[in-house]
Coordinates of C-alpha atoms and ligand atoms in Angstrom, one line a residue:
M1 CA -14.5 -25.6 16.2
S2 CA -18.0 -24.3 16.8
Q3 CA -20.1 -22.4 14.4
P4 CA -17.9 -19.7 12.8
T5 CA -19.3 -16.3 11.7
F6 CA -17.3 -16.2 8.5
S7 CA -16.4 -18.8 6.0
I8 CA -13.8 -18.0 3.3
I9 CA -13.7 -20.4 0.4
A10 CA -10.7 -20.6 -2.0
P11 CA -10.6 -23.1 -4.9
I12 CA -7.0 -24.3 -5.6
Y13 CA -5.8 -25.8 -8.8
N14 CA -2.0 -26.0 -8.9
E15 CA -1.4 -22.8 -6.9
I16 CA 1.7 -23.9 -5.0
G17 CA 3.4 -20.5 -5.3
N18 CA 0.3 -18.7 -3.9
L19 CA -0.8 -20.8 -1.0
D20 CA 1.4 -19.4 1.8
E21 CA 0.9 -15.8 0.8
L22 CA -2.9 -16.4 0.5
H23 CA -3.0 -18.0 3.9
R24 CA -1.0 -15.1 5.4
R25 CA -3.1 -12.4 3.9
I26 CA -6.4 -14.1 4.7
S27 CA -5.3 -14.6 8.3
E28 CA -4.2 -11.0 8.6
T29 CA -7.4 -9.7 7.1
M30 CA -9.7 -11.9 9.1
A31 CA -8.0 -11.0 12.4
K32 CA -9.6 -7.5 11.8
A33 CA -13.0 -8.9 10.8
G34 CA -14.3 -9.2 14.3
G35 CA -15.7 -12.8 14.4
A36 CA -14.8 -16.4 14.4
W37 CA -13.8 -17.6 10.9
E38 CA -12.9 -20.6 8.9
F39 CA -10.9 -21.0 5.7
V40 CA -12.1 -23.7 3.4
L41 CA -9.4 -24.7 0.9
V42 CA -10.8 -26.9 -1.9
D43 CA -8.0 -28.7 -3.7
D44 CA -9.3 -29.3 -7.3
G45 CA -7.0 -32.2 -8.2
S46 CA -3.7 -30.3 -8.1
T47 CA -0.7 -32.1 -9.4
D48 CA 2.0 -29.7 -8.2
G49 CA 2.1 -30.5 -4.5
S50 CA -0.6 -28.0 -3.5
S51 CA -2.6 -30.8 -1.8
Q52 CA 0.3 -31.7 0.5
R53 CA 1.0 -28.0 1.3
I54 CA -2.7 -27.5 2.1
A55 CA -2.6 -30.4 4.5
E56 CA 0.5 -28.8 6.2
I57 CA -1.1 -25.4 6.5
A58 CA -4.2 -27.1 8.0
A59 CA -2.1 -29.0 10.5
G60 CA -0.6 -25.7 11.7
D61 CA -3.8 -23.6 11.8
D62 CA -7.2 -24.9 12.9
H63 CA -9.1 -22.1 11.0
V64 CA -8.2 -24.1 7.9
R65 CA -10.4 -26.9 6.6
P66 CA -9.1 -28.7 3.6
V67 CA -11.3 -30.5 1.1
I68 CA -9.3 -32.6 -1.3
F69 CA -10.9 -33.7 -4.6
A70 CA -10.1 -37.1 -6.2
R71 CA -9.4 -35.3 -9.5
N72 CA -9.8 -32.0 -11.3
F73 CA -13.5 -31.1 -11.5
G74 CA -13.2 -27.4 -12.5
H75 CA -13.4 -24.1 -10.8
Q76 CA -17.1 -23.8 -10.4
I77 CA -17.5 -27.3 -8.9
A78 CA -14.6 -26.6 -6.5
V79 CA -16.4 -23.5 -5.3
T80 CA -19.6 -25.5 -5.0
A81 CA -17.9 -28.0 -2.7
G82 CA -16.6 -25.1 -0.7
L83 CA -20.2 -23.8 -0.3
D84 CA -21.3 -27.3 0.8
Y85 CA -18.6 -27.6 3.5
S86 CA -18.7 -24.0 4.8
R87 CA -20.6 -23.4 8.0
G88 CA -20.4 -19.6 8.5
D89 CA -23.2 -17.1 8.6
A90 CA -21.5 -15.1 5.8
I91 CA -19.6 -16.9 3.2
V92 CA -16.9 -15.3 1.0
I93 CA -15.7 -16.9 -2.3
I94 CA -12.2 -15.7 -3.4
D95 CA -9.7 -16.8 -6.0
S96 CA -6.5 -18.3 -4.6
D97 CA -4.1 -16.5 -6.9
L98 CA -4.5 -13.2 -5.0
Q99 CA -6.0 -11.5 -8.0
D100 CA -8.9 -10.7 -5.6
P101 CA -7.1 -8.8 -2.8
P102 CA -8.1 -10.4 0.5
E103 CA -8.3 -7.0 2.2
V104 CA -11.5 -6.2 0.1
I105 CA -13.2 -8.9 2.3
L106 CA -13.5 -6.3 5.0
D107 CA -15.5 -4.0 2.7
L108 CA -17.8 -6.9 1.8
I109 CA -18.3 -7.7 5.5
A110 CA -19.2 -4.0 6.1
K111 CA -22.0 -4.2 3.5
W112 CA -23.2 -7.5 5.0
R113 CA -23.5 -5.9 8.3
E114 CA -25.6 -3.2 6.8
G115 CA -28.1 -5.9 5.9
Y116 CA -27.2 -6.9 2.3
E117 CA -27.4 -10.6 1.6
V118 CA -25.2 -10.8 -1.6
V119 CA -22.3 -8.4 -1.9
Y120 CA -20.4 -8.9 -5.1
A121 CA -17.1 -7.3 -5.9
G122 CA -16.9 -5.6 -9.2
R123 CA -13.7 -5.3 -11.1
A124 CA -13.1 -1.6 -11.6
D125 CA -9.7 -2.4 -13.2
R126 CA -7.8 -5.5 -14.1
A127 CA -4.0 -5.5 -13.9
G128 CA -1.7 -7.9 -15.5
E129 CA -4.1 -9.6 -17.9
S130 CA -3.8 -9.7 -21.7
W131 CA -5.7 -7.4 -24.0
F132 CA -7.4 -10.5 -25.4
K133 CA -8.5 -11.8 -22.0
K134 CA -10.0 -8.4 -21.0
A135 CA -11.7 -7.9 -24.3
S136 CA -13.2 -11.5 -24.4
A137 CA -14.3 -11.1 -20.7
R138 CA -16.1 -7.8 -21.6
F139 CA -17.8 -9.3 -24.6
F140 CA -18.8 -12.4 -22.5
Y141 CA -20.5 -10.3 -19.8
R142 CA -22.3 -8.2 -22.3
L143 CA -23.5 -11.2 -24.4
I144 CA -24.9 -12.9 -21.3
D145 CA -26.6 -9.7 -20.3
R146 CA -28.3 -9.5 -23.8
L147 CA -29.3 -13.2 -24.0
T148 CA -30.5 -14.0 -20.5
S149 CA -33.3 -12.6 -18.5
I150 CA -31.5 -12.4 -15.2
K151 CA -29.4 -9.4 -14.4
I152 CA -25.9 -10.5 -13.7
P153 CA -23.9 -7.4 -12.6
L154 CA -21.4 -6.6 -15.4
D155 CA -17.7 -7.4 -14.8
T156 CA -18.1 -9.3 -11.6
G157 CA -16.3 -12.6 -11.0
D158 CA -17.0 -15.1 -8.3
F159 CA -15.4 -12.9 -5.6
R160 CA -18.4 -12.1 -3.4
L161 CA -19.9 -12.5 0.0
M162 CA -23.2 -14.3 0.5
D163 CA -25.4 -14.7 3.5
R164 CA -26.1 -18.2 4.8
K165 CA -29.8 -17.8 3.6
V166 CA -28.5 -17.4 0.0
V167 CA -25.9 -20.3 0.3
S168 CA -28.6 -22.6 1.6
V169 CA -30.7 -22.0 -1.6
L170 CA -27.6 -22.4 -3.8
N171 CA -26.8 -25.6 -2.1
S172 CA -30.2 -27.0 -2.9
M173 CA -29.6 -26.3 -6.6
R174 CA -27.7 -29.4 -7.8
E175 CA -27.3 -28.6 -11.5
H176 CA -24.1 -30.1 -13.0
H177 CA -23.3 -27.3 -15.3
R178 CA -22.9 -24.4 -13.0
F179 CA -22.5 -20.7 -13.5
L180 CA -22.4 -19.5 -9.9
R181 CA -22.5 -15.8 -10.7
G182 CA -25.7 -16.4 -12.6
M183 CA -27.2 -18.6 -9.9
S184 CA -26.5 -16.2 -7.1
A185 CA -28.1 -13.4 -9.2
W186 CA -31.1 -15.6 -10.1
V187 CA -32.0 -16.3 -6.4
G188 CA -32.7 -12.7 -5.7
F189 CA -32.3 -11.3 -2.1
K190 CA -30.8 -7.9 -1.3
Q191 CA -27.8 -7.5 -3.5
T192 CA -25.2 -4.8 -3.7
G193 CA -21.7 -4.4 -5.0
V194 CA -18.4 -2.8 -4.0
E195 CA -15.6 -1.9 -6.5
Y196 CA -12.0 -3.1 -6.4
K197 CA -9.0 -3.1 -8.5
R198 CA -8.2 -6.6 -9.7
A199 CA -4.6 -7.3 -9.1
A200 CA -2.2 -9.3 -11.2
R201 CA -1.6 -13.0 -10.3
F202 CA 0.8 -13.3 -7.4
A203 CA 2.4 -16.5 -8.9
G204 CA 1.7 -19.0 -11.6
E205 CA -0.4 -18.7 -14.7
T206 CA -4.1 -18.6 -15.5
H207 CA -6.0 -21.9 -15.7
Y208 CA -8.6 -20.3 -17.9
P209 CA -7.5 -20.6 -21.4
F210 CA -9.9 -19.5 -24.2
R211 CA -11.5 -22.9 -24.5
K212 CA -12.5 -23.0 -20.8
M213 CA -13.9 -19.4 -21.0
L214 CA -15.9 -20.5 -24.0
Q215 CA -17.3 -23.6 -22.0
L216 CA -18.2 -21.3 -19.1
A217 CA -20.0 -18.9 -21.6
L218 CA -21.9 -21.8 -23.0
T219 CA -22.9 -23.0 -19.6
A220 CA -24.0 -19.5 -18.7
I221 CA -26.1 -19.1 -21.8
T222 CA -27.7 -22.6 -21.8
G223 CA -28.3 -22.4 -18.1
F224 CA -30.2 -19.2 -18.2
S225 CA -31.7 -18.8 -21.7
F226 CA -33.7 -20.7 -24.3
F227 CA -32.9 -18.1 -26.9
P228 CA -30.4 -20.2 -28.9
L229 CA -33.1 -22.9 -29.2
Q230 CA -35.5 -20.4 -30.7
V231 CA -33.1 -19.0 -33.2
A232 CA -33.7 -22.0 -35.5
S233 CA -37.5 -21.3 -35.6
Y234 CA -36.8 -17.6 -36.3
L235 CA -34.5 -18.5 -39.2
G236 CA -37.0 -21.0 -40.4
F237 CA -39.8 -18.5 -40.6
V238 CA -37.5 -15.9 -42.4
S239 CA -36.4 -18.4 -45.0
A240 CA -39.8 -19.8 -45.5
G241 CA -41.1 -16.3 -45.9
I242 CA -38.5 -15.5 -48.6
A243 CA -39.4 -18.7 -50.4
V244 CA -43.1 -17.9 -50.4
I245 CA -42.4 -14.4 -52.0
A246 CA -39.7 -15.8 -54.3
I247 CA -41.6 -18.7 -55.9
P248 CA -44.2 -16.6 -57.8
V249 CA -41.5 -14.0 -58.7
V250 CA -39.3 -16.7 -60.3
I251 CA -42.2 -18.4 -62.1
T252 CA -43.3 -15.1 -63.6
L253 CA -39.8 -14.2 -64.7
R254 CA -39.4 -17.6 -66.3
I255 CA -42.6 -17.3 -68.2
M256 CA -41.5 -13.9 -69.5
G257 CA -38.3 -15.5 -70.8
N258 CA -35.9 -14.1 -68.2
Q259 CA -32.8 -16.3 -67.5
A260 CA -31.7 -14.7 -64.1
F261 CA -32.3 -17.9 -62.1
F262 CA -30.7 -20.4 -64.5
G263 CA -27.5 -22.3 -63.6
Q264 CA -26.2 -24.3 -60.6
A265 CA -24.7 -21.5 -58.6
T266 CA -28.0 -20.4 -57.0
T267 CA -28.9 -23.9 -56.1
L268 CA -25.4 -24.7 -54.7
L269 CA -25.4 -21.5 -52.5
A270 CA -28.8 -22.2 -51.2
V271 CA -28.0 -25.8 -50.3
L272 CA -24.7 -24.8 -48.6
F273 CA -26.4 -22.0 -46.7
F274 CA -29.3 -24.0 -45.4
G275 CA -27.1 -27.1 -44.8
G276 CA -25.0 -24.9 -42.6
V277 CA -27.9 -23.3 -40.8
Q278 CA -29.4 -26.7 -40.1
L279 CA -26.1 -28.2 -38.8
I280 CA -25.6 -25.2 -36.5
S281 CA -29.1 -25.6 -35.2
L282 CA -28.5 -29.3 -34.6
G283 CA -25.3 -28.4 -32.7
I284 CA -27.3 -26.0 -30.5
L285 CA -29.8 -28.7 -29.8
G286 CA -26.9 -31.0 -29.0
E287 CA -25.5 -28.5 -26.4
Y288 CA -28.8 -28.6 -24.6
I289 CA -29.3 -32.3 -24.9
G290 CA -25.8 -33.1 -23.7
R291 CA -26.5 -31.0 -20.6
L292 CA -29.8 -32.7 -20.1
Y293 CA -28.1 -36.1 -20.3
D294 CA -25.6 -35.0 -17.6
E295 CA -28.4 -34.0 -15.3
A296 CA -30.4 -37.3 -16.1
R297 CA -27.4 -39.5 -15.1
G298 CA -27.4 -37.8 -11.7
R299 CA -23.8 -38.4 -10.9
P300 CA -22.3 -36.6 -7.9
L301 CA -21.0 -33.1 -8.7
Y302 CA -17.6 -34.0 -7.3
I303 CA -15.7 -36.8 -5.5
V304 CA -13.8 -36.0 -2.3
R305 CA -10.7 -38.0 -1.6
D306 CA -10.0 -36.4 1.8
A307 CA -11.9 -34.0 4.0
P308 CA -12.0 -33.7 7.8
E309 CA -15.7 -34.4 8.0
T310 CA -18.8 -34.5 5.8
P311 CA -20.7 -31.2 4.9
E312 CA -23.4 -32.1 7.4
D313 CA -21.1 -32.3 10.4
Ligands
UDP1 N1 -9.3 -23.2 -10.5 C1 -9.8 -24.4 -10.0 N2 -10.0 -25.4 -10.9 C2 -9.7 -25.3 -12.2 C3 -9.2 -24.0 -12.7 C4 -9.0 -23.0 -11.8 O1 -10.0 -24.6 -8.8 O2 -9.8 -26.3 -13.0 C5 -9.1 -22.1 -9.5 C6 -7.8 -21.4 -9.5 O3 -6.8 -22.1 -8.6 C7 -8.0 -20.0 -9.0 C8 -9.4 -19.8 -9.6 O4 -10.0 -21.1 -9.8 O5 -8.1 -20.0 -7.6 C9 -9.5 -18.9 -10.8 O6 -8.6 -19.4 -11.8 P1 -7.6 -18.6 -12.6 O7 -6.9 -17.6 -11.7 O8 -6.7 -19.5 -13.3 O9 -8.6 -17.9 -13.6 P2 -8.6 -16.3 -14.1 O10 -8.4 -15.5 -12.8 O11 -7.3 -16.2 -14.9 O12 -9.8 -16.1 -14.8
MG2 MG1 -6.9 -15.7 -11.5

């Protein structure tokens, strides 16, 4: 197929119950988009037969380009591969569980035609998700907003349209620990948003348990902020300051015969407190160093077992 106008990217991890419905609704929507399109399905090491189903769908529809990973590499990496393989002038990232209604793509395209280069879809409402998931997502977006200098629109996921110009820049950013929402805000360009109601999953269950959300939050924070590294020096200045004031006070009290600072409890508490602070600071350092190490090794971001062609073709 020659150069399509639109590329739709969907990362797939064990979504066997959603694939056909996703394909049907994307095809229906894109028929109204007014332009040639391709549908890049990235199989992120599924073990439920999704890979085979993707191959079958691709065999019956030449809009579909399957990229099959050798193992599970994670959502952000799957989307990255989709960006590498897509060839359109406008590229849309969408979840494969139909939580992002494919019909919203038409609104994204309308904004792109107005001249915007990044059109993100904001979640006005989230259906079918637990209280805990919503509250932690809310907290997560606000924390990142406070800690980092880039302005990531609140309550947006990866569901967005990006112009080829933006995707070319993103494709040149080969960091291993990726937070695409942050990266696509960081690059600048003309950005705008549309609102949509986030639906419940069509089938299956979330692959983002709390542990993975925490990992993503750490990636977002370490990827866009040095603040956690500086916390140790702030705490150091504060505790050194307290010590400088406390030393003459304690000496004076002792000389005057006051017994307020006798005993082990004060010593023990101070040792525990500062031991804790130091270990936490070391842990924070470790987070950054581990990430540095991953970058230094320079391994590929993902390994493809099967794809019709290389990204450059
Ligand atoms: N996903 C993926 N690899 C993973 C986990 C998830 O490609 O390791 C895909 C998944 O198939 C879905 C999208 O990422 O298309 C979002 O995942 P999910 O719906 O589980 O997350 P939630 O919407 O609950 O945050
Ligand atoms: Mg989902």
